[in-house]
């Protein structure tokens, strides 16, 4: 049975929501740091850039991480967009066989969201 685009989008959202809890605090912390570093260059960035600087275990979960930040406005329509897709490029991952990956810019709201999350992690460690 073929899905309509709306049904496919809804199904993808359900799958991503079910996988989101598998994104550990450690992976989120590593990817937060990598995204802030890449955003500081002022150039668009994406999975290829993450692949070059993050450990392989964290790279495997980066898709979920990006989906959470780009989907934030869909989950919370009153909130500003955190990552803005600005293009695509072929993946450097040999297993992807040239599949396109998204390229993003971090918005001001996204930077604040990530730095606030980092501050909350630091506070949590201090309280422990």
PDB file of C-alpha atoms in Angstrom:
ATOM      1  CA  UNK A   1       0.000   0.000   0.000  1.00  0.00           C
ATOM      2  CA  UNK A   2       1.460   3.317  -1.066  1.00  0.00           C
ATOM      3  CA  UNK A   3       1.306   6.207   1.401  1.00  0.00           C
ATOM      4  CA  UNK A   4       0.316   9.730   0.534  1.00  0.00           C
ATOM      5  CA  UNK A   5       2.985  12.374   1.235  1.00  0.00           C
ATOM      6  CA  UNK A   6       1.068  13.493   4.335  1.00  0.00           C
ATOM      7  CA  UNK A   7       0.814   9.898   5.604  1.00  0.00           C
ATOM      8  CA  UNK A   8       4.516   9.316   4.936  1.00  0.00           C
ATOM      9  CA  UNK A   9       5.422  12.488   6.824  1.00  0.00           C
ATOM     10  CA  UNK A  10       3.239  11.479   9.768  1.00  0.00           C
ATOM     11  CA  UNK A  11       4.759   7.996   9.815  1.00  0.00           C
ATOM     12  CA  UNK A  12       8.294   9.401   9.691  1.00  0.00           C
ATOM     13  CA  UNK A  13       7.456  11.723  12.595  1.00  0.00           C
ATOM     14  CA  UNK A  14       6.197   8.745  14.639  1.00  0.00           C
ATOM     15  CA  UNK A  15       9.361   6.754  13.918  1.00  0.00           C
ATOM     16  CA  UNK A  16      11.611   9.674  14.851  1.00  0.00           C
ATOM     17  CA  UNK A  17       9.651  10.274  18.048  1.00  0.00           C
ATOM     18  CA  UNK A  18      10.033   6.595  18.989  1.00  0.00           C
ATOM     19  CA  UNK A  19      13.801   6.719  18.330  1.00  0.00           C
ATOM     20  CA  UNK A  20      14.410  10.035  20.107  1.00  0.00           C
ATOM     21  CA  UNK A  21      14.832   8.445  23.580  1.00  0.00           C
ATOM     22  CA  UNK A  22      17.810   6.457  22.226  1.00  0.00           C
ATOM     23  CA  UNK A  23      19.767   9.715  21.887  1.00  0.00           C
ATOM     24  CA  UNK A  24      21.887   9.734  25.057  1.00  0.00           C
ATOM     25  CA  UNK A  25      22.874  12.801  27.046  1.00  0.00           C
ATOM     26  CA  UNK A  26      26.500  12.081  26.143  1.00  0.00           C
ATOM     27  CA  UNK A  27      25.775  12.041  22.398  1.00  0.00           C
ATOM     28  CA  UNK A  28      23.667  15.186  22.686  1.00  0.00           C
ATOM     29  CA  UNK A  29      26.501  16.928  24.575  1.00  0.00           C
ATOM     30  CA  UNK A  30      29.088  15.922  21.954  1.00  0.00           C
ATOM     31  CA  UNK A  31      26.877  17.014  19.072  1.00  0.00           C
ATOM     32  CA  UNK A  32      25.897  20.271  20.810  1.00  0.00           C
ATOM     33  CA  UNK A  33      29.582  21.128  21.121  1.00  0.00           C
ATOM     34  CA  UNK A  34      30.288  20.160  17.498  1.00  0.00           C
ATOM     35  CA  UNK A  35      27.345  22.186  16.145  1.00  0.00           C
ATOM     36  CA  UNK A  36      28.347  25.290  18.093  1.00  0.00           C
ATOM     37  CA  UNK A  37      31.916  24.941  16.817  1.00  0.00           C
ATOM     38  CA  UNK A  38      30.764  24.535  13.207  1.00  0.00           C
ATOM     39  CA  UNK A  39      28.269  27.395  13.498  1.00  0.00           C
ATOM     40  CA  UNK A  40      31.042  29.687  14.742  1.00  0.00           C
ATOM     41  CA  UNK A  41      32.695  29.416  11.311  1.00  0.00           C
ATOM     42  CA  UNK A  42      29.707  31.237   9.811  1.00  0.00           C
ATOM     43  CA  UNK A  43      29.451  28.653   7.025  1.00  0.00           C
ATOM     44  CA  UNK A  44      26.593  26.199   6.539  1.00  0.00           C
ATOM     45  CA  UNK A  45      27.280  22.757   8.023  1.00  0.00           C
ATOM     46  CA  UNK A  46      25.803  19.299   7.989  1.00  0.00           C
ATOM     47  CA  UNK A  47      26.393  15.629   8.566  1.00  0.00           C
ATOM     48  CA  UNK A  48      29.582  15.588   6.488  1.00  0.00           C
ATOM     49  CA  UNK A  49      31.138  18.136   8.838  1.00  0.00           C
ATOM     50  CA  UNK A  50      29.965  16.234  11.922  1.00  0.00           C
ATOM     51  CA  UNK A  51      31.448  13.044  10.463  1.00  0.00           C
ATOM     52  CA  UNK A  52      34.862  14.741  10.247  1.00  0.00           C
ATOM     53  CA  UNK A  53      35.013  15.870  13.886  1.00  0.00           C
ATOM     54  CA  UNK A  54      32.757  13.632  16.009  1.00  0.00           C
ATOM     55  CA  UNK A  55      33.391  10.034  17.076  1.00  0.00           C
ATOM     56  CA  UNK A  56      31.699   7.373  14.921  1.00  0.00           C
ATOM     57  CA  UNK A  57      29.287   6.305  17.678  1.00  0.00           C
ATOM     58  CA  UNK A  58      27.919   9.841  17.929  1.00  0.00           C
ATOM     59  CA  UNK A  59      27.762  10.203  14.129  1.00  0.00           C
ATOM     60  CA  UNK A  60      25.327   7.307  13.974  1.00  0.00           C
ATOM     61  CA  UNK A  61      22.843   9.298  16.071  1.00  0.00           C
ATOM     62  CA  UNK A  62      23.424  12.686  14.424  1.00  0.00           C
ATOM     63  CA  UNK A  63      20.416  12.256  12.143  1.00  0.00           C
ATOM     64  CA  UNK A  64      18.134  12.039  15.179  1.00  0.00           C
ATOM     65  CA  UNK A  65      19.886  15.036  16.689  1.00  0.00           C
ATOM     66  CA  UNK A  66      19.390  17.136  13.541  1.00  0.00           C
ATOM     67  CA  UNK A  67      15.783  15.971  13.221  1.00  0.00           C
ATOM     68  CA  UNK A  68      15.082  17.098  16.784  1.00  0.00           C
ATOM     69  CA  UNK A  69      16.479  20.570  16.115  1.00  0.00           C
ATOM     70  CA  UNK A  70      14.894  21.037  12.698  1.00  0.00           C
ATOM     71  CA  UNK A  71      11.612  19.523  13.854  1.00  0.00           C
ATOM     72  CA  UNK A  72      11.449  21.743  16.929  1.00  0.00           C
ATOM     73  CA  UNK A  73       9.315  24.317  15.153  1.00  0.00           C
ATOM     74  CA  UNK A  74       6.898  21.596  13.997  1.00  0.00           C
ATOM     75  CA  UNK A  75       6.550  20.197  17.511  1.00  0.00           C
ATOM     76  CA  UNK A  76       6.248  23.655  19.045  1.00  0.00           C
ATOM     77  CA  UNK A  77       4.839  25.966  16.366  1.00  0.00           C
ATOM     78  CA  UNK A  78       5.049  29.022  18.615  1.00  0.00           C
ATOM     79  CA  UNK A  79       8.792  28.531  19.112  1.00  0.00           C
ATOM     80  CA  UNK A  80      11.381  29.896  16.668  1.00  0.00           C
ATOM     81  CA  UNK A  81      13.259  27.650  14.238  1.00  0.00           C
ATOM     82  CA  UNK A  82      16.542  26.287  15.654  1.00  0.00           C
ATOM     83  CA  UNK A  83      18.260  24.977  12.527  1.00  0.00           C
ATOM     84  CA  UNK A  84      17.456  26.283   9.072  1.00  0.00           C
ATOM     85  CA  UNK A  85      18.050  24.003   6.086  1.00  0.00           C
ATOM     86  CA  UNK A  86      19.934  25.926   3.406  1.00  0.00           C
ATOM     87  CA  UNK A  87      20.866  23.170   0.965  1.00  0.00           C
ATOM     88  CA  UNK A  88      22.029  19.641   0.298  1.00  0.00           C
ATOM     89  CA  UNK A  89      25.299  17.945  -0.624  1.00  0.00           C
ATOM     90  CA  UNK A  90      26.385  14.368  -1.374  1.00  0.00           C
ATOM     91  CA  UNK A  91      27.289  12.350   1.717  1.00  0.00           C
ATOM     92  CA  UNK A  92      30.971  11.563   2.290  1.00  0.00           C
ATOM     93  CA  UNK A  93      29.974   8.337   4.053  1.00  0.00           C
ATOM     94  CA  UNK A  94      30.895   5.509   1.651  1.00  0.00           C
ATOM     95  CA  UNK A  95      27.959   3.450   2.940  1.00  0.00           C
ATOM     96  CA  UNK A  96      25.537   6.186   1.801  1.00  0.00           C
ATOM     97  CA  UNK A  97      26.590   5.841  -1.862  1.00  0.00           C
ATOM     98  CA  UNK A  98      26.323   9.579  -2.547  1.00  0.00           C
ATOM     99  CA  UNK A  99      22.918  10.068  -0.924  1.00  0.00           C
ATOM    100  CA  UNK A 100      22.153  13.747  -0.327  1.00  0.00           C
ATOM    101  CA  UNK A 101      22.493  15.125   3.202  1.00  0.00           C
ATOM    102  CA  UNK A 102      21.081  18.418   4.416  1.00  0.00           C
ATOM    103  CA  UNK A 103      23.172  21.505   5.127  1.00  0.00           C
ATOM    104  CA  UNK A 104      22.062  23.911   7.863  1.00  0.00           C
ATOM    105  CA  UNK A 105      22.627  27.245   9.510  1.00  0.00           C
ATOM    106  CA  UNK A 106      22.171  27.583  13.276  1.00  0.00           C
ATOM    107  CA  UNK A 107      19.705  30.350  14.104  1.00  0.00           C
ATOM    108  CA  UNK A 108      20.073  32.709  17.069  1.00  0.00           C
ATOM    109  CA  UNK A 109      17.260  30.801  18.756  1.00  0.00           C
ATOM    110  CA  UNK A 110      19.125  27.546  18.074  1.00  0.00           C
ATOM    111  CA  UNK A 111      22.336  28.877  19.592  1.00  0.00           C
ATOM    112  CA  UNK A 112      20.430  30.002  22.693  1.00  0.00           C
ATOM    113  CA  UNK A 113      18.660  26.622  22.924  1.00  0.00           C
ATOM    114  CA  UNK A 114      21.973  24.722  22.780  1.00  0.00           C
ATOM    115  CA  UNK A 115      23.847  27.022  25.184  1.00  0.00           C
ATOM    116  CA  UNK A 116      20.932  26.861  27.627  1.00  0.00           C
ATOM    117  CA  UNK A 117      20.996  23.058  27.382  1.00  0.00           C
ATOM    118  CA  UNK A 118      24.754  23.066  28.037  1.00  0.00           C
ATOM    119  CA  UNK A 119      24.268  25.313  31.069  1.00  0.00           C
ATOM    120  CA  UNK A 120      21.554  22.997  32.396  1.00  0.00           C
ATOM    121  CA  UNK A 121      23.908  20.005  32.071  1.00  0.00           C
ATOM    122  CA  UNK A 122      26.626  21.861  33.996  1.00  0.00           C
ATOM    123  CA  UNK A 123      24.150  22.806  36.717  1.00  0.00           C
ATOM    124  CA  UNK A 124      22.913  19.201  36.898  1.00  0.00           C
ATOM    125  CA  UNK A 125      26.494  17.947  37.388  1.00  0.00           C
ATOM    126  CA  UNK A 126      27.110  20.533  40.132  1.00  0.00           C
ATOM    127  CA  UNK A 127      23.954  19.464  41.942  1.00  0.00           C
ATOM    128  CA  UNK A 128      24.907  15.765  41.806  1.00  0.00           C
TER     129      UNK A 128
END
